[in-house]
Coordinates of C-alpha atoms in Angstrom, one line a residue:
M187 CA 63.8 118.6 72.7
K188 CA 61.8 119.4 69.9
C189 CA 60.4 116.0 69.9
V190 CA 59.3 116.3 73.7
A191 CA 58.0 119.9 72.9
D192 CA 55.7 118.1 70.3
G193 CA 54.6 115.5 72.6
H194 CA 57.0 112.5 71.4
E195 CA 58.6 110.4 74.3
I196 CA 62.3 109.7 73.6
V197 CA 62.8 106.1 73.8
C198 CA 66.7 105.9 73.3
L199 CA 69.4 107.3 71.5
G200 CA 71.6 106.1 68.6
N201 CA 75.3 106.7 67.3
L202 CA 77.5 105.9 64.8
H203 CA 81.2 106.1 65.4
P204 CA 84.4 105.4 63.6
S205 CA 86.7 102.4 63.9
Q206 CA 88.6 102.2 67.3
G207 CA 91.8 104.3 67.1
L208 CA 90.3 107.0 64.4
Q209 CA 89.4 110.6 65.4
E210 CA 88.2 111.9 62.3
I211 CA 86.9 110.0 59.0
D212 CA 86.1 111.4 55.6
S213 CA 82.3 110.9 56.0
Y214 CA 79.5 112.3 54.3
M215 CA 76.6 111.5 56.6
Y216 CA 78.4 111.9 60.4
Q217 CA 80.2 113.8 62.5
S218 CA 83.2 111.8 63.8
V219 CA 85.0 114.1 65.9
G220 CA 83.9 113.9 69.7
H221 CA 82.9 110.6 69.2
D222 CA 84.8 109.6 72.4
G223 CA 82.2 111.5 74.6
V224 CA 79.2 110.2 73.2
G225 CA 79.2 107.3 75.7
Y226 CA 78.5 109.9 78.3
Y227 CA 75.0 110.6 76.8
A228 CA 73.4 107.6 78.0
E229 CA 73.8 108.7 81.9
A230 CA 73.3 112.4 80.9
F231 CA 70.0 111.8 79.7
G232 CA 69.0 108.4 81.5
L233 CA 68.4 106.7 78.4
P234 CA 69.7 103.6 76.6
L235 CA 72.3 104.5 73.9
Y236 CA 73.2 102.2 70.9
R237 CA 76.3 102.6 68.9
Q238 CA 77.3 101.3 65.6
E239 CA 80.8 101.4 64.0
I240 CA 81.0 103.2 60.5
T241 CA 82.5 100.5 58.5
G242 CA 81.1 101.8 54.9
K243 CA 82.4 104.6 52.8
P244 CA 80.5 107.2 50.8
L245 CA 80.3 105.3 47.8
N246 CA 76.6 106.5 46.4
V247 CA 76.9 110.1 46.7
G248 CA 73.9 110.9 44.1
S249 CA 71.1 113.3 44.8
D250 CA 69.1 110.1 45.2
Y251 CA 69.9 106.9 47.1
D252 CA 69.4 103.0 46.7
V253 CA 70.5 100.3 48.7
T254 CA 74.3 100.3 48.3
N255 CA 76.6 97.5 49.6
D256 CA 79.4 98.8 51.5
D257 CA 77.9 102.4 51.6
E258 CA 78.2 104.3 55.0
V259 CA 74.2 104.6 54.7
E260 CA 73.9 101.1 55.5
D261 CA 75.5 101.3 59.0
L262 CA 73.0 103.5 59.9
F263 CA 70.4 100.9 58.3
V264 CA 72.0 98.0 60.9
L265 CA 71.9 100.4 63.7
L266 CA 68.3 101.4 63.4
K267 CA 67.4 97.8 62.4
R268 CA 69.1 96.6 65.9
I269 CA 67.0 99.6 67.7
V270 CA 63.7 98.7 66.4
Q271 CA 64.3 94.8 67.5
E272 CA 65.1 95.7 70.9
H273 CA 62.5 98.7 71.1
P274 CA 59.5 97.5 68.4
D275 CA 57.2 100.6 69.9
V276 CA 59.7 102.7 68.3
E277 CA 57.9 104.7 65.7
A278 CA 60.0 107.5 64.5
V279 CA 63.4 108.7 64.0
S280 CA 64.8 112.5 65.0
A281 CA 67.4 113.9 62.7
G282 CA 69.0 117.1 62.9
A283 CA 69.5 118.0 59.3
I284 CA 69.0 121.7 58.6
L285 CA 70.3 122.0 54.6
S286 CA 71.9 118.6 53.8
S287 CA 69.3 117.1 51.2
Y288 CA 72.0 114.5 50.9
Q289 CA 71.6 113.4 54.4
K290 CA 67.8 113.9 54.8
V291 CA 67.3 112.1 51.6
R292 CA 69.4 109.0 53.2
V293 CA 68.1 109.4 56.9
E294 CA 64.3 108.9 55.0
H295 CA 65.4 106.0 52.8
V296 CA 66.5 104.3 55.6
C297 CA 63.2 104.9 57.7
A298 CA 61.2 104.1 54.9
R299 CA 62.9 100.5 54.9
L300 CA 62.1 100.1 58.4
G301 CA 58.6 101.6 58.8
L302 CA 59.7 104.5 60.6
K303 CA 59.1 108.1 60.2
P304 CA 61.8 110.5 60.1
L305 CA 61.4 113.8 62.3
C306 CA 63.1 116.7 61.0
Y307 CA 61.9 119.8 63.2
L308 CA 65.2 121.6 62.1
W309 CA 64.7 121.4 58.3
E310 CA 65.4 124.8 56.3
R311 CA 64.8 126.7 59.2
N312 CA 66.6 130.2 59.5
Q313 CA 70.1 129.2 60.7
Q314 CA 70.6 132.9 62.9
E315 CA 66.8 132.5 64.3
L316 CA 67.7 128.8 65.1
L317 CA 71.2 129.5 66.5
D318 CA 69.6 132.1 68.9
E319 CA 66.9 129.7 69.8
M320 CA 69.3 126.7 70.7
I321 CA 71.3 129.3 72.9
T322 CA 68.2 130.8 74.6
A323 CA 66.5 127.5 75.3
G324 CA 69.8 126.4 77.0
V325 CA 71.4 124.2 74.8
H326 CA 75.2 124.5 76.0
A327 CA 77.4 123.0 73.1
V328 CA 81.1 123.8 72.6
L329 CA 82.9 124.3 69.2
I330 CA 85.3 120.8 69.0
K331 CA 86.0 121.3 65.4
V332 CA 86.6 124.3 63.1
A333 CA 87.0 124.3 59.5
A334 CA 86.6 127.9 57.6
M335 CA 88.1 131.0 57.0
G336 CA 88.2 133.3 60.2
L337 CA 88.0 130.3 62.7
S338 CA 90.9 128.9 64.3
D339 CA 92.2 126.7 67.3
K340 CA 91.4 129.8 69.9
H341 CA 87.8 129.1 69.1
L342 CA 87.9 125.7 70.4
G343 CA 86.1 124.8 73.5
L344 CA 83.9 128.1 73.0
S345 CA 80.3 127.5 74.1
L346 CA 77.8 128.7 70.9
A347 CA 76.9 131.8 73.0
E348 CA 80.7 132.8 73.1
A349 CA 81.1 132.2 69.6
R350 CA 77.8 133.7 68.0
P351 CA 79.6 137.7 67.3
T352 CA 82.2 135.6 65.5
L353 CA 80.3 133.6 63.5
Q354 CA 77.7 136.4 62.7
K355 CA 80.6 138.5 61.4
L356 CA 81.9 135.5 59.2
S357 CA 78.4 135.2 58.1
D358 CA 78.2 138.8 56.8
N359 CA 81.7 139.1 55.3
Y360 CA 82.2 135.4 53.8
G361 CA 78.7 133.8 54.0
V362 CA 79.5 131.3 56.5
H363 CA 76.7 129.1 58.0
V364 CA 76.2 130.3 61.8
C365 CA 74.8 126.9 62.7
G366 CA 77.8 125.2 60.8
E367 CA 75.6 123.5 58.2
G368 CA 78.6 124.0 55.4
G369 CA 81.1 122.0 57.6
E370 CA 82.2 125.2 59.3
Y371 CA 82.3 123.8 62.6
E372 CA 81.1 120.8 64.8
S373 CA 80.0 121.2 68.0
F374 CA 79.6 118.6 71.3
V375 CA 76.6 119.1 73.7
V376 CA 77.6 119.2 77.5
D377 CA 74.3 120.2 78.6
C378 CA 70.8 120.9 78.0
P379 CA 67.4 120.9 79.6
L380 CA 66.9 117.2 78.7
F381 CA 70.0 116.2 80.5
K382 CA 69.7 114.5 84.2
K383 CA 73.4 115.4 84.5
R384 CA 75.9 117.9 83.0
I385 CA 79.1 116.8 81.1
S386 CA 82.5 118.4 81.7
I387 CA 85.4 118.2 79.6
D388 CA 88.2 118.1 82.1
E389 CA 91.0 117.0 79.6
S390 CA 91.2 117.6 75.7
E391 CA 94.4 118.0 73.3
V392 CA 94.2 120.5 70.4
V393 CA 94.7 118.5 67.0
A394 CA 95.7 120.5 63.9
H395 CA 93.9 118.2 60.8
S396 CA 94.9 120.4 58.0
E397 CA 97.5 123.7 57.9
D398 CA 95.6 125.2 55.3
P399 CA 96.8 129.1 55.3
F400 CA 93.0 130.2 54.4
A401 CA 90.7 127.7 56.1
P402 CA 92.9 125.8 58.7
V403 CA 91.2 122.7 60.2
Y404 CA 91.7 122.0 64.1
Y405 CA 89.7 119.7 66.4
L406 CA 89.5 118.7 69.8
K407 CA 90.4 115.2 71.2
L408 CA 88.1 114.8 74.0
V409 CA 90.4 112.9 76.7
T410 CA 88.9 113.0 80.2
L411 CA 85.0 113.8 80.6
S412 CA 83.1 113.6 84.0
L413 CA 79.8 113.6 84.8
H414 CA 78.1 116.0 87.4
N415 CA 74.7 116.5 89.1
K416 CA 72.7 119.4 88.2

């Protein structure tokens, strides 16, 4: 949405996903939960979607990044290289990093190798303002993973608007990032103004990933989804 507002044309979508059969992986770079629903974004947006399996691991975890064989960052390089070959007119890549220098540095490194410009419109935005802006702008995202003190399985499936009061309270009391930049939660967008169709989560399963007494980790496995005209 920020790209479109700034005059860019979205050419295609890109996604990195875990190996078949895996729902959650230990990645420093990518969200893995919810990947079963990502395929619906192609029709929701009306754009081609390119997907790449995450085969690497977080091996080079320093503040800087150099090409490292079998690192998960190289999966991003493979994906973007394939997209550039299919769409030679692509000039830039949009990334949603807000606070993670780790992720931003690696996206910039891959883009530089491919002659692409990274667009990071959300970088270092005030998170309270950004969350309110997304809600007001009609980004309908639901929580599909929680991993912070004060969040539990009862918060799964809540929209950002519904979760906003709880997130603000946890931010005030414990310093929780209201946009989830500390890994407190992950979300899945089911509708936004750019969607031609909205996504419905018709069936899901709650998975207890960790029963930590202070910050239990739960996520939703998306079982059945459908697309609906707006």
